[in-house]
Structures are given as structure tokens and as C-alpha cells.
mmCIF file of C-alpha atoms and ligand atoms in Angstrom:
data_model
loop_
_atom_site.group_PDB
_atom_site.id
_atom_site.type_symbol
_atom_site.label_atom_id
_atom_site.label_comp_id
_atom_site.label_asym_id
_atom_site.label_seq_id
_atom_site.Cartn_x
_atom_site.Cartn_y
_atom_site.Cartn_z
ATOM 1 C CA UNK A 1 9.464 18.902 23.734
ATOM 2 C CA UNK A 2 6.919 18.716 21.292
ATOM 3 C CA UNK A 3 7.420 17.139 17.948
ATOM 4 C CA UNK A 4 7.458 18.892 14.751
ATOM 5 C CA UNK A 5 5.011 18.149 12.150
ATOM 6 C CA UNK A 6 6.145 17.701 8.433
ATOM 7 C CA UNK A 7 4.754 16.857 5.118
ATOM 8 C CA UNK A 8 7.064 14.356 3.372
ATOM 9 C CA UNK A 9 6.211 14.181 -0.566
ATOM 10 C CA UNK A 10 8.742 11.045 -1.786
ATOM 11 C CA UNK A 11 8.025 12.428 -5.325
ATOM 12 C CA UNK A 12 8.907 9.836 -8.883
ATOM 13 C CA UNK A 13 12.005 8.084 -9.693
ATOM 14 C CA UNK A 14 15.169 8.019 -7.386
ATOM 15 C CA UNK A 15 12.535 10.523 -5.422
ATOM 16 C CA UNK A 16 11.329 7.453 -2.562
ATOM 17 C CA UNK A 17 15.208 6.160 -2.669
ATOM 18 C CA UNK A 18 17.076 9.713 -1.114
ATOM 19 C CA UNK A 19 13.902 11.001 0.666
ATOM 20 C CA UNK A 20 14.163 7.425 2.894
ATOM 21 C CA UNK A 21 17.183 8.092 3.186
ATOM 22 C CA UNK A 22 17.233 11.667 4.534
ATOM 23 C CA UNK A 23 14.194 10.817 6.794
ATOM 24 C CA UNK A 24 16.464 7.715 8.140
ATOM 25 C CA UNK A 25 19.301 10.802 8.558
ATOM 26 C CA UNK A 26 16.819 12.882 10.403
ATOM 27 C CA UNK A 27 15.559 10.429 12.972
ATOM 28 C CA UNK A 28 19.183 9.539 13.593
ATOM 29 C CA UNK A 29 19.676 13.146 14.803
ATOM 30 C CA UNK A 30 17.419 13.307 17.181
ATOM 31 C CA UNK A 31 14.986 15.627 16.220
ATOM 32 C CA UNK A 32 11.169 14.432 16.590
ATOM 33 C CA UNK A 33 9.707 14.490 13.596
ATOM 34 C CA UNK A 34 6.149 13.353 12.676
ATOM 35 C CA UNK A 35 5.880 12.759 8.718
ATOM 36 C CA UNK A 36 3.001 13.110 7.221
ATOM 37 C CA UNK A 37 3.559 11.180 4.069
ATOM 38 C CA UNK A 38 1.471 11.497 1.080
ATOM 39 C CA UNK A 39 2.213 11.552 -2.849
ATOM 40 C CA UNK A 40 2.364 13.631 -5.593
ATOM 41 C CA UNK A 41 3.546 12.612 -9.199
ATOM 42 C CA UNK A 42 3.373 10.075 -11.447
ATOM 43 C CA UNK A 43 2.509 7.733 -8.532
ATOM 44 C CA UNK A 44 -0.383 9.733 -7.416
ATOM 45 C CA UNK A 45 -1.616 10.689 -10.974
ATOM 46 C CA UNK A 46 -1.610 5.975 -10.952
ATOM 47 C CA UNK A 47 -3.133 5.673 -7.520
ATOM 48 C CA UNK A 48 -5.349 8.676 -6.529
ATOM 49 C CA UNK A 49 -6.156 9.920 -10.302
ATOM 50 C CA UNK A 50 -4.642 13.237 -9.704
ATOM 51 C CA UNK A 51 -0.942 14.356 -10.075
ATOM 52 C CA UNK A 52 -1.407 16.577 -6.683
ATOM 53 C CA UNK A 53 -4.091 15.092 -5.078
ATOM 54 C CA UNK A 54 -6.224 17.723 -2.189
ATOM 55 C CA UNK A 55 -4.511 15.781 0.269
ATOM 56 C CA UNK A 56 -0.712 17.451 -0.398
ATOM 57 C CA UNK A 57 -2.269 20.495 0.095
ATOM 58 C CA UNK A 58 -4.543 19.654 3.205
ATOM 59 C CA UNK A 59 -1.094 18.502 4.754
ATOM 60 C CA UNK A 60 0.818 21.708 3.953
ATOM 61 C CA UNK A 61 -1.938 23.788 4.697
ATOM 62 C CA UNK A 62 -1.729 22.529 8.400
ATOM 63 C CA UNK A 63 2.174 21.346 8.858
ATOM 64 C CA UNK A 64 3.329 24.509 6.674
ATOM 65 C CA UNK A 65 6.651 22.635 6.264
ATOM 66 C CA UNK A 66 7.598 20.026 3.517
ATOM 67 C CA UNK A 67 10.162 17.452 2.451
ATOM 68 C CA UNK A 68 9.956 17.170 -1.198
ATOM 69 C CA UNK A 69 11.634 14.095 -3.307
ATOM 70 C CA UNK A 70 11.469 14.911 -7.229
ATOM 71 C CA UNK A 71 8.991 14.404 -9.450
ATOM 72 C CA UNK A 72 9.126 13.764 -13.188
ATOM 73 C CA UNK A 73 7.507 16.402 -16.009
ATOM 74 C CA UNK A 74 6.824 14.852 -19.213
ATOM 75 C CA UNK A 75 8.779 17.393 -22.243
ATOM 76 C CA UNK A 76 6.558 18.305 -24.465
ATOM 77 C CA UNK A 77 2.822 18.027 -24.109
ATOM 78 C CA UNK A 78 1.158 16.302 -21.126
ATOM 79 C CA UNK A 79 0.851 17.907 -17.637
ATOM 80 C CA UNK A 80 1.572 20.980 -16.806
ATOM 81 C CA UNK A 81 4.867 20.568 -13.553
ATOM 82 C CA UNK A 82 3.915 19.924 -10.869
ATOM 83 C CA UNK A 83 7.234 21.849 -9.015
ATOM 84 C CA UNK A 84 5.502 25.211 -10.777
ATOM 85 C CA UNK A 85 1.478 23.909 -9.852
ATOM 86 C CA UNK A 86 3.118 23.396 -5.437
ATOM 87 C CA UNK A 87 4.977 26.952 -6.445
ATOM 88 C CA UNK A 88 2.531 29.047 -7.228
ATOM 89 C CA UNK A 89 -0.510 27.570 -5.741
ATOM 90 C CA UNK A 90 1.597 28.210 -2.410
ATOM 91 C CA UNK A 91 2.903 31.124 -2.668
ATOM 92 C CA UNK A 92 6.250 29.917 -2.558
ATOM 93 C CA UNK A 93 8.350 33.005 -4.363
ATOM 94 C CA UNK A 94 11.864 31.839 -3.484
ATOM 95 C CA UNK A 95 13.891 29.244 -4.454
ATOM 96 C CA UNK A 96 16.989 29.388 -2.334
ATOM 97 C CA UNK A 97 19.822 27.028 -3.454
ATOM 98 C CA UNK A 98 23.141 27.714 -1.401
ATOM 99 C CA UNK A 99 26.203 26.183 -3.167
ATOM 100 C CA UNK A 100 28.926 25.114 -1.596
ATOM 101 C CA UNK A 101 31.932 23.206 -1.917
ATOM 102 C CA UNK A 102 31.879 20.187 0.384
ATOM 103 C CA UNK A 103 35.454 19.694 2.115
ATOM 104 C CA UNK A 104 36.864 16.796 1.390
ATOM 105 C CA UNK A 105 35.063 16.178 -2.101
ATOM 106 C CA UNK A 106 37.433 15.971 -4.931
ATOM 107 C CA UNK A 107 36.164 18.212 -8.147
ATOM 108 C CA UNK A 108 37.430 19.911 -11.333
ATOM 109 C CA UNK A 109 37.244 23.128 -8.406
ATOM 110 C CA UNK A 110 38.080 21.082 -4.969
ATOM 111 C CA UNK A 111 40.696 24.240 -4.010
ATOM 112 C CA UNK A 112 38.865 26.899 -4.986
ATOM 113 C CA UNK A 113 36.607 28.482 -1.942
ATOM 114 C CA UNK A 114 32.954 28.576 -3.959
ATOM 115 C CA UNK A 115 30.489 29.455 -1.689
ATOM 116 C CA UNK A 116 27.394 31.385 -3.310
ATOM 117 C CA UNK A 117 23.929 31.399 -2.462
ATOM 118 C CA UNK A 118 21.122 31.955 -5.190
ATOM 119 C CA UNK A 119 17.932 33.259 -5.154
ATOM 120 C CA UNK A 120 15.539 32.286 -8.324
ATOM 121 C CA UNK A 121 12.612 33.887 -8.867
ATOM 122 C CA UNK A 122 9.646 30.904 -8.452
ATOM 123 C CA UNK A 123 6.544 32.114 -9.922
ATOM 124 C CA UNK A 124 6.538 33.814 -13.245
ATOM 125 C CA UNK A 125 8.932 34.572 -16.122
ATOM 126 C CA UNK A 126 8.925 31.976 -18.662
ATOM 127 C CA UNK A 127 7.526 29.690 -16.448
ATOM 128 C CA UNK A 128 3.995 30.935 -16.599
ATOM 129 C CA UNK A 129 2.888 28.185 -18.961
ATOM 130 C CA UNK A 130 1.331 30.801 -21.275
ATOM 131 C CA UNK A 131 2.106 29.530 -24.526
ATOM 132 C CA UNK A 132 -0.104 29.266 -27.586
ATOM 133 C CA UNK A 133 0.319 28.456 -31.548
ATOM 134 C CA UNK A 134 -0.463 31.984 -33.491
ATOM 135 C CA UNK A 135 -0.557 30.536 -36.518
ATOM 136 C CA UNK A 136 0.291 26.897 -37.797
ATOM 137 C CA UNK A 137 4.371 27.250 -37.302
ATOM 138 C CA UNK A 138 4.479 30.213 -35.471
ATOM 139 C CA UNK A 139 3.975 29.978 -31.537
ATOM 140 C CA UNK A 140 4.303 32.484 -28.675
ATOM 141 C CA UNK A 141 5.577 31.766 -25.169
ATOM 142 C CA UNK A 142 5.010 34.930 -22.694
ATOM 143 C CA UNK A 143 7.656 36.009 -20.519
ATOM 144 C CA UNK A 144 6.347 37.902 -17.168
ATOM 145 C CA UNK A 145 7.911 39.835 -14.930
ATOM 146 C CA UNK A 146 6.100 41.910 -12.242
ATOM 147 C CA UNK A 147 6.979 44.215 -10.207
ATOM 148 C CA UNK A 148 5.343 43.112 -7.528
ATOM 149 C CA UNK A 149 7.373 39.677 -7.849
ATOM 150 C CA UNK A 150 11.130 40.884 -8.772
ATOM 151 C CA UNK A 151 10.406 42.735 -5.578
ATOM 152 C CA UNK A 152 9.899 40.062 -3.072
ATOM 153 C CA UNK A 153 13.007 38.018 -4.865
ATOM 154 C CA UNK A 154 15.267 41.192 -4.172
ATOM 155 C CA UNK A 155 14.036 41.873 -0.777
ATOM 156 C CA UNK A 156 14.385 38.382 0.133
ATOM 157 C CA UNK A 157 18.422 38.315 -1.582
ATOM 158 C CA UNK A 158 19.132 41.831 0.316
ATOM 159 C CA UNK A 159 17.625 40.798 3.838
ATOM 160 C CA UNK A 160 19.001 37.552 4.051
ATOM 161 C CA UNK A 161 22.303 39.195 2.843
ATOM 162 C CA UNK A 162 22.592 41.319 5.590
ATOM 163 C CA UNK A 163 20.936 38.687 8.296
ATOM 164 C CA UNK A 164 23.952 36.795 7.315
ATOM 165 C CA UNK A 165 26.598 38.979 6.966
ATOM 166 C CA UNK A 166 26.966 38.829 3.214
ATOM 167 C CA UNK A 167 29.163 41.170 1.240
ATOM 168 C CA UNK A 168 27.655 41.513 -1.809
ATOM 169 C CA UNK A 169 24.159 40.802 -4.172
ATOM 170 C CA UNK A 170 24.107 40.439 -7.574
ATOM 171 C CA UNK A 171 21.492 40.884 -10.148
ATOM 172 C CA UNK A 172 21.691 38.263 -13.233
ATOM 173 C CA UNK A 173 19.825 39.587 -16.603
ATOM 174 C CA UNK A 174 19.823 40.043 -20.317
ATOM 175 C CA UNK A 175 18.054 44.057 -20.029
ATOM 176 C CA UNK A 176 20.382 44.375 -22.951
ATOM 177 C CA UNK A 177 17.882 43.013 -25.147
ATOM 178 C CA UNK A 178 14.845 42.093 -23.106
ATOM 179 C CA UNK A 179 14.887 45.952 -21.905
ATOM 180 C CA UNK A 180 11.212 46.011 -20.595
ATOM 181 C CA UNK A 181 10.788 42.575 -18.802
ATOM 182 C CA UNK A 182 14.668 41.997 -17.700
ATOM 183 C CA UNK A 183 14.917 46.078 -17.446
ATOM 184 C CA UNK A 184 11.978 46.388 -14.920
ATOM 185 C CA UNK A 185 13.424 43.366 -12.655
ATOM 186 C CA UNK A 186 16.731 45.523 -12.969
ATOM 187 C CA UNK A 187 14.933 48.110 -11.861
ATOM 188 C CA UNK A 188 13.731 46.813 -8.813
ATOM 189 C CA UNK A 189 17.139 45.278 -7.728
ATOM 190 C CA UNK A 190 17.965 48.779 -7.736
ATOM 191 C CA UNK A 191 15.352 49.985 -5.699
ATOM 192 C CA UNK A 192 16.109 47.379 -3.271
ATOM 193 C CA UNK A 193 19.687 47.728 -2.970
ATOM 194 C CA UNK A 194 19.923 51.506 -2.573
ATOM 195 C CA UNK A 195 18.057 50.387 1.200
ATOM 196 C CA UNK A 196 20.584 48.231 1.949
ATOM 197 C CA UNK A 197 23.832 50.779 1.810
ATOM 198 C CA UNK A 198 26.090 48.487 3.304
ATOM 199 C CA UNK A 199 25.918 45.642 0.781
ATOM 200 C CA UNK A 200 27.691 45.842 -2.636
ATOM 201 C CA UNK A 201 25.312 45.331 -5.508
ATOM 202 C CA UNK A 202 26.754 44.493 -8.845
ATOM 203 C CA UNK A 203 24.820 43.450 -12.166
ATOM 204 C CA UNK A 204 25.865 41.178 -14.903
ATOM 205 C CA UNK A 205 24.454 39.547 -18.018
ATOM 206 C CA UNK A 206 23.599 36.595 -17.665
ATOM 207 C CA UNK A 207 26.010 35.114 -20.544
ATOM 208 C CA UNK A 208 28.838 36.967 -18.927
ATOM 209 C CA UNK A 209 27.827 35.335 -15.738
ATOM 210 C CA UNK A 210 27.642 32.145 -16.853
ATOM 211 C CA UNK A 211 31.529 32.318 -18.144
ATOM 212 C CA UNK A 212 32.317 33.984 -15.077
ATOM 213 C CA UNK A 213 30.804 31.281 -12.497
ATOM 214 C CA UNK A 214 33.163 28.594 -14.519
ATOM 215 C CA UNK A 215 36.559 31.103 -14.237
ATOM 216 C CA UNK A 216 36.102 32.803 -11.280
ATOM 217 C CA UNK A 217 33.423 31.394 -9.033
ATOM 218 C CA UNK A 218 34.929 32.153 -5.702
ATOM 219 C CA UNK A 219 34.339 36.022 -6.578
ATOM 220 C CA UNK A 220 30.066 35.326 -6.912
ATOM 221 C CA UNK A 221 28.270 35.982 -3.245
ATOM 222 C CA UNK A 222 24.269 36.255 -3.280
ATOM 223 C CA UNK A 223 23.023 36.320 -6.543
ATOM 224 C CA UNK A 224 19.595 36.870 -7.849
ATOM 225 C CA UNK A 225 17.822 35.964 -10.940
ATOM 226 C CA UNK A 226 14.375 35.931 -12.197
ATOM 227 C CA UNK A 227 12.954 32.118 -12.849
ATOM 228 C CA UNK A 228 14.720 30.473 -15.837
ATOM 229 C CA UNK A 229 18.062 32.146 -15.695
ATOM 230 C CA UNK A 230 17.852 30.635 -12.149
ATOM 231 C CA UNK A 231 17.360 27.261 -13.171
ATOM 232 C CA UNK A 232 19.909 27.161 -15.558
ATOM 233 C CA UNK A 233 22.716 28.972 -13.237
ATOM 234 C CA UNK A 234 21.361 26.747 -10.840
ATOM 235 C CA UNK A 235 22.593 23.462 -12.118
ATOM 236 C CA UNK A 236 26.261 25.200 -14.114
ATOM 237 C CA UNK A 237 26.654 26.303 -10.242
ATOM 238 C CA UNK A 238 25.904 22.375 -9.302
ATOM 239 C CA UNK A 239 28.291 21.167 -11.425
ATOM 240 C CA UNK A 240 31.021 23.500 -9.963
ATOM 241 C CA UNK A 241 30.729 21.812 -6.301
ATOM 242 C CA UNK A 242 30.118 17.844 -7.761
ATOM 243 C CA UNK A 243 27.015 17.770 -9.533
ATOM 244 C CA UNK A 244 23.102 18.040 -8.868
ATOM 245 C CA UNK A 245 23.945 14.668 -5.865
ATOM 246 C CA UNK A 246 24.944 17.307 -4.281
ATOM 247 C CA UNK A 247 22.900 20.677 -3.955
ATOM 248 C CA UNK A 248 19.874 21.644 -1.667
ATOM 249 C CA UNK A 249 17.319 23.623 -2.460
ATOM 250 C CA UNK A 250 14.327 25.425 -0.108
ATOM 251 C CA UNK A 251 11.028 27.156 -1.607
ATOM 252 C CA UNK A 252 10.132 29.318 0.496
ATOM 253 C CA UNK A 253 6.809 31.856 0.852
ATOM 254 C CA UNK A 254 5.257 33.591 4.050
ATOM 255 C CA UNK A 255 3.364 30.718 5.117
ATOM 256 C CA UNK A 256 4.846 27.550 3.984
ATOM 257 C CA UNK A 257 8.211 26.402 2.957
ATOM 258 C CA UNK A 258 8.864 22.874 0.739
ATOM 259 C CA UNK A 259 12.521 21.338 0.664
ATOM 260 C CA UNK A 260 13.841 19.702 -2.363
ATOM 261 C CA UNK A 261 16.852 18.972 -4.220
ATOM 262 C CA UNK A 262 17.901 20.482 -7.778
ATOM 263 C CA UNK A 263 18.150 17.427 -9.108
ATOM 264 C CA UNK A 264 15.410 15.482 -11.037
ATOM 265 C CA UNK A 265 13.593 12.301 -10.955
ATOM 266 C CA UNK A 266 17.313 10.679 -12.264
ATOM 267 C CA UNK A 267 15.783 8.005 -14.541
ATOM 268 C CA UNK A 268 18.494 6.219 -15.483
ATOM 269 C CA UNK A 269 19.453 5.019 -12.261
ATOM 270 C CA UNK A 270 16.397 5.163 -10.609
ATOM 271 C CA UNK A 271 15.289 1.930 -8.337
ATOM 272 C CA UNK A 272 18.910 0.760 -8.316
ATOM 273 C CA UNK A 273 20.567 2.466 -4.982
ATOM 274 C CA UNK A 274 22.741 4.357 -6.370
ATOM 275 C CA UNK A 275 21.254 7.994 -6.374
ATOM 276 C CA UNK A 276 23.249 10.378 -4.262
ATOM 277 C CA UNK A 277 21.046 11.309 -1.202
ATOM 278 C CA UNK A 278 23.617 13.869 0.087
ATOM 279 C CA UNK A 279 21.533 16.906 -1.756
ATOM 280 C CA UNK A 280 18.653 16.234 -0.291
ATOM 281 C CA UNK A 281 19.949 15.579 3.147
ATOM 282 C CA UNK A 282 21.689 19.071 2.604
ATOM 283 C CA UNK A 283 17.569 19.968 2.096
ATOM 284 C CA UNK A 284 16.955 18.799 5.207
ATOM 285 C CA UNK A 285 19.899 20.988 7.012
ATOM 286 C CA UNK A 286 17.976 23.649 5.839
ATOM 287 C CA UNK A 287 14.894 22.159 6.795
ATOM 288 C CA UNK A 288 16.033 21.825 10.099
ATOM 289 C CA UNK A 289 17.410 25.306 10.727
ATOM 290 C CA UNK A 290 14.468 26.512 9.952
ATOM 291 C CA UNK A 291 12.028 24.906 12.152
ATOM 292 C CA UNK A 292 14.922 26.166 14.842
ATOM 293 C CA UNK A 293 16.694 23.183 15.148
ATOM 294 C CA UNK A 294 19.846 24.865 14.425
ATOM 295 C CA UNK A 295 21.730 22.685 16.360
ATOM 296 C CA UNK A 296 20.400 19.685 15.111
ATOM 297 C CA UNK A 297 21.269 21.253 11.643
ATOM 298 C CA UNK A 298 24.789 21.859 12.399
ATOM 299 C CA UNK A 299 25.719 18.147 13.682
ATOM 300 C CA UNK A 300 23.950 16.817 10.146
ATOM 301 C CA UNK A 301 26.336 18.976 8.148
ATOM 302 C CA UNK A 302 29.279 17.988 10.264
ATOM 303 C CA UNK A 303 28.050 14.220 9.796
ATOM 304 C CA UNK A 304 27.861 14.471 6.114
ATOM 305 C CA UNK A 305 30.900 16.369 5.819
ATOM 306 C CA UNK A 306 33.012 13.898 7.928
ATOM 307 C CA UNK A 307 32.182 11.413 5.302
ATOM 308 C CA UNK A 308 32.977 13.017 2.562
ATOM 309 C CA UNK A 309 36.485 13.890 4.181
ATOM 310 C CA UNK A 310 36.723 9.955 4.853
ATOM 311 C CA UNK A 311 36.125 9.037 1.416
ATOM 312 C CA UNK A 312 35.083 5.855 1.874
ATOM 313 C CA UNK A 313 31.490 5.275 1.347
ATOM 314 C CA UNK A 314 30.283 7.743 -1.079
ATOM 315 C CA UNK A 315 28.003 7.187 -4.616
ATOM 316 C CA UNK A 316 29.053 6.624 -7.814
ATOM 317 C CA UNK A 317 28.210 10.544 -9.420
ATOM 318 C CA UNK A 318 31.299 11.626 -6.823
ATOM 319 C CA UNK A 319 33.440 8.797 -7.714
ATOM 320 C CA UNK A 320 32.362 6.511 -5.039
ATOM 321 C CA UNK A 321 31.616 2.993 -5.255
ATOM 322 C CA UNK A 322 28.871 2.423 -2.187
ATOM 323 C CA UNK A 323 24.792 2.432 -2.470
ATOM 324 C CA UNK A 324 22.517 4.817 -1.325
ATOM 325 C CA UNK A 325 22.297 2.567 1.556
ATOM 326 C CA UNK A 326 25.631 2.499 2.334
ATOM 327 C CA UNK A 327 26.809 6.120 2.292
ATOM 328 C CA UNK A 328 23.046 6.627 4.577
ATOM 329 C CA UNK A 329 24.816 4.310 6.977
ATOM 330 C CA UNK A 330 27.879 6.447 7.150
ATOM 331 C CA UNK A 331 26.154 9.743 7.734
ATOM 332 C CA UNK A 332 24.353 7.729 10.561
ATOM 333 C CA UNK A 333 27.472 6.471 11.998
ATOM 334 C CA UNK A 334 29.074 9.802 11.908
ATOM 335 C CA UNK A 335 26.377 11.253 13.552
HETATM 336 P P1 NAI L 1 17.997 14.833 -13.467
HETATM 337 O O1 NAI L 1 18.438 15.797 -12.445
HETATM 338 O O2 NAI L 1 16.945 13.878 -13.058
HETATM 339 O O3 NAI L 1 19.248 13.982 -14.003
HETATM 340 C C1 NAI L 1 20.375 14.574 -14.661
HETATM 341 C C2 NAI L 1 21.596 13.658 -14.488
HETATM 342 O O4 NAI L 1 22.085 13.787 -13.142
HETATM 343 C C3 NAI L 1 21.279 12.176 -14.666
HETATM 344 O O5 NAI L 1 22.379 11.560 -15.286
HETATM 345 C C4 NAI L 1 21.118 11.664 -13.256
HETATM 346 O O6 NAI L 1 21.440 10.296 -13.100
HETATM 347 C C5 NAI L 1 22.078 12.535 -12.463
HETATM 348 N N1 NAI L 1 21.594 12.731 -11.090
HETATM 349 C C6 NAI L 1 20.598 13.566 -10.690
HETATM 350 N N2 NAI L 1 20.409 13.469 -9.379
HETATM 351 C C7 NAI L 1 21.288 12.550 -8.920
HETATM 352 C C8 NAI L 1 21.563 12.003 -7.628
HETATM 353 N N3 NAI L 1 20.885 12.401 -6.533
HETATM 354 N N4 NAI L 1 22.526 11.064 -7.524
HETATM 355 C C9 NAI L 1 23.222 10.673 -8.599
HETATM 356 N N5 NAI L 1 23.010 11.147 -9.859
HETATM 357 C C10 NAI L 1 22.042 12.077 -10.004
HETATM 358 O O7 NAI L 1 17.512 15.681 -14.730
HETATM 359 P P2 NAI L 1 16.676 15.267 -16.029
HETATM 360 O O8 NAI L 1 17.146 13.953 -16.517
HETATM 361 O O9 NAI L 1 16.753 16.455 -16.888
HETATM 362 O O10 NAI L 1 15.160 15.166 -15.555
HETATM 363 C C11 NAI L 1 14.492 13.940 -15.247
HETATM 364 C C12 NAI L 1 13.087 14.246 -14.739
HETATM 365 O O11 NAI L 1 13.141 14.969 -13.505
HETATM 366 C C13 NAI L 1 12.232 15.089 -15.685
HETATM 367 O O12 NAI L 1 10.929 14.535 -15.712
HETATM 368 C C14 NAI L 1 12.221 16.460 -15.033
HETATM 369 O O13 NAI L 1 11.059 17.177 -15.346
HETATM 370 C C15 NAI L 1 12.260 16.090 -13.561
HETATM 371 N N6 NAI L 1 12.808 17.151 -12.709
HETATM 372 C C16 NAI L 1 12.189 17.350 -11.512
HETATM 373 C C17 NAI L 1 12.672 18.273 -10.627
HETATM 374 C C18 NAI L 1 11.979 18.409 -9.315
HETATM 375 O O14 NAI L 1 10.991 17.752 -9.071
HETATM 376 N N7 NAI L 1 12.447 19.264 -8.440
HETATM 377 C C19 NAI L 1 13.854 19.090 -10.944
HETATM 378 C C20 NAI L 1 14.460 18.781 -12.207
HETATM 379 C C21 NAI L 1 13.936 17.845 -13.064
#
């Protein structure tokens, strides 16, 4: 069989530390992988002068399938991210962040069944980077919202919804007072559900849903939000299943597809061996799956599952005491 080709970006911080890892996870399950590895972030911005140098692109341009570690985005001033530069340069519209509760895993929520899956809008909103100073003290920050965009985020919830058997899709917002740019990506929801009969669609605001996800987050199926309401739900729905060690993440587009974490660059613990590789060996699952190694995919998540149901060797953010290392080891073993 031939081998699959990849593009592996290791990304800043704990970034190299859980993308070794999940590459070490990935031999071990027998899938032939050939990693192109090349760097973006801080490291490349040191090395090559440029924060994505051409050569991240050349490499998804001809593997069309990454592995992506994360990389660190100064707050206030500097560069502009370089998640939202590989986003939109690529086309990559979805973010797709299934969260589940891993069995065994002891949480505030260990008995309740959450198992949601969230689709955030990648390209626009307030993520545009159009911001300017009016006047001195006054500054604007443009929210946009296409049609064209909410469109491929709802068809993308919907088909996958009923691809999957999925009961229901719901729209996150605040139309309530952002009635043009929340009300039109309302509006296409709409238009998308009313094709898809056999799916229950249900809307909520996004303040609502937040309160919600924390009382009753067994009841939430597909949901789908436009950009920053997605990142935020993203990590209150991480910390409902053990915290951002444990989420995966896929950004997807019609031609190319990059797999990362939700979690950040984790600087405080960064180049010690303690970051939590488990969310972006989850990435990889995905990753897997969808190069068709289903399988493959399937004996990974049983492998990391069967260690979190031993308890033994898992990091510190789940209550653990073992390294990055270690719990890697355990996933191998297991496998
Ligand atoms: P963060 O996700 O890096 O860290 C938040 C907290 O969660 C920290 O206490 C950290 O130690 C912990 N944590 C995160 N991942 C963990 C893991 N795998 N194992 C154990 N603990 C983990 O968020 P923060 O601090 O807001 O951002 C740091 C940097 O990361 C920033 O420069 C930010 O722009 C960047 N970032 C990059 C992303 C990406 O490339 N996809 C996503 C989010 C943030």
C-alpha cells in the first residue's frame, strides 16, 4: 500500500512536545505516514525570517493534509495569527471540534453523557483583522458575516448531521441585538435546515447557550456558530470533558484539511513534559479517518481510551502525575 503524505507543522511552545508525541502514536499504529516537516511560528519568524514561510504552503499545496502543533499570537500589536493567515489563505471554512467525554476520565461532569460536535465559522466575523483608530480614543473593529460563508458553515453542520445520523443542529447567535450580521447568519441556518426535514433545528442566544452547555450539556447535539462565539463555546465546551489537554480540532476546506488542537502554545509549562498530548492525538483520529484509515482511527481511540480507564499514566491537567513521555508510552503499549 502506498504511504500517505502529510505536512507536520510542530508549531511554538508545548507545540514540538505533543506533535512528537502524536507522530510517535501514529507510527505505532501502523499506518505509513511520510511527514513532511516544516515550521511555522515564532521559530520560523527566528530561522527563515517569515512567520509562514512559502514552504508550509508548497507542502500543503501538494500533501493537502496537515498536522498542526500550536503556535503563539502576540495580544496586542505585532503579527497578525497565523491560525487566521493558514485559515483563510486555504480556504479552510470549518473548524470542527467534536467534544466528548472520555470514559474513564474523572470531571466535574464524568456521568453525564456530553457528546456534541461544533462547527465554527473560520474565516470572517470578528476575526477579519479590520480594525482601525477613528479618532484618538475611539476605534472600530468590523464584524463580517457573508452569506456566502454562514452558508458553507450550515451546509457543512446539516450534511455531516445527517451523514452521521445526528438528531439535531443548532444555531448559536446574539440576532437580538446584532440583527443584520447575526440575523443574516440566522437566516441562512434557516435556509439550510428547511432541506434537511429530518433533522431538528433549534436556535439559541449565545448567552443562554453558554448557561445551558454548563447545566444541561448532554441535551446540545451539532451546533453551529459563526467565528468568535465558536472560539469561546469552544473552550467552556473543553472544560466540560477535562480541559483544552483534551479536545481535537480539524479545519477543514475543499482542498486541504489542517489538524490541530484547541489548545494554545501552553507557556507556562512549555519545554517541561508535561503538556497533555491526548488532544492532539484525538487530532490525529480525525486525521486518520479522513485519509480512510478508519480502522486505524478506531484502534487509536480505543488505545487512548484504555488508558484513561487505567488511570495510571496520565498528565498533570487530568490529575495525573506522568510526563508527556510517559502517558505516549501507554497509548503505545495499549495499542
Ligand atoms: P493555552 O491553551 O495555551 O493555555 C491555557 C491553559 O491551559 C494554560 O494553563 C495551559 O497550561 C493549559 N493547557 C493548554 N493546553 C494544554 C495541554 N495540552 N496540556 C496541559 N495543559 C494545557 O491558551 P493561552 O495561554 O490563552 O494562549 C497561549 C498562546 O497560544 C497565545 O500566544 C495564543 O495566541 C496561542 N494560541 C494558539 C492556538 C493555535 O495555534 N491553535 C490556539 C489558542 C491559543
Amino acid at each position: 500500500m502506498m504511504a500517505h503524505q502529510a505536512t507536520l507543522i510542530p508549531g511554538d511552545g508545548i507545540g514540538p512536545e505533543v506533535a512528537e508525541a502524536t507522530v510517535r502514536v501514529m507510527e505505532a499504529v501502523g499506518v505509513e505516514i511520510e511527514w513532511e516537516r516544516v515550521q511555522a511560528g515564532i521559530h520560523a519568524l527566528a530561522e527563515q525570517g517569515q512567520l509562514i514561510p512559502d514552504d508550509v504552503f508548497a507542502s500543503l499545496a501538494a500533501t493537502h493534509v496537515g498536522l498542526k502543533g500550536p503556535t503563539a499570537t502576540p495580544i496586542a500589536g505585532g503579527h497578525q495569527s497565523i491560525n487566521v493567515a493558514l485559515r483563510k489563505k486555504l480556504g479552510l471554512y470549518v473548524n470542527f471540534r467534536p467534544v466528548r467525554m472520555l470514559p474513564g476520565l474523572k470531571t466535574r461532569f464524568h456521568d453525564v453523557p456530553i457528546n456534541l460536535l461544533i462547527f465554527r465559522e473560520n474565516t470572517e466575523d470578528l476575526y477579519s483583522g479590520l480594525e482601525h483608530e477613528v479618532v484618538p480614543g475611539v476605534v472600530e473593529s468590523l464584524k463580517i458575516i457573508t452569506r456566502n460563508a454562514s452558508t458553507r458553515i450550515a451546509r457543512a453542520a446539516f450534511e455531516y448531521a445527517r451523514r452521521e445520523g445526528r438528531a439535531k443542529v443548532t444555531a448559536i447567535h446574539k440576532a437580538n441585538i446584532m440583527k443584520l450580521s447575526d440575523g443574516l447568519f440566522l437566516k441562512c441556518c434557516r435556509e439550510m435546515a428547511a432541506q434537511y426535514a429530518e433533522i431538528q433545528y433549534t436556535e439559541l442566544i449565545v448567552d443562554n447557550a453558554c448557561m445551558q452547555l454548563v447545566m444541561r450539556p448532554e441535551t446540545f447535539d451539532v451546533l453551529v456558530l459563526p467565528n468568535l462565539y465558536g472560539d469561546i463555546i469552544s473552550d467552556l465546551a473543553a472544560g466540560l470533558v477535562g480541559g483544552l489537554g483534551i479536545v481535537p480540532g480539524a479545519n477543514l476546506g475543499d482542498e486541504t484539511a489542517i489538524f490541530e488542537a484547541v489548545h494554545g502554545t501552553a507557556p507556562d509549562i512549555a519545554g517541561k513534559g508535561l503538556a497533555n498530548p491526548t488532544a492532539l492525538m484525538q487530532s490525529g483520529v480525525l486525521m486518520l479517518a479522513h485519509l480512510g484509515e478508519r480502522e486505524a482511527a478506531a484502534r487509536l481511540q480505543k488505545a487512548i481510551i484504555q488508558v484513561y480507564m487505567e488511570a495510571r499514566h496520565l498528565t498533570g491537567d487530568v490529575g495525573g502525575k506522568s510526563s508527556t513521555a510517559e502517558f505516549t508510552d501507554a497509548v503505545i503499549r495499549a495499542l
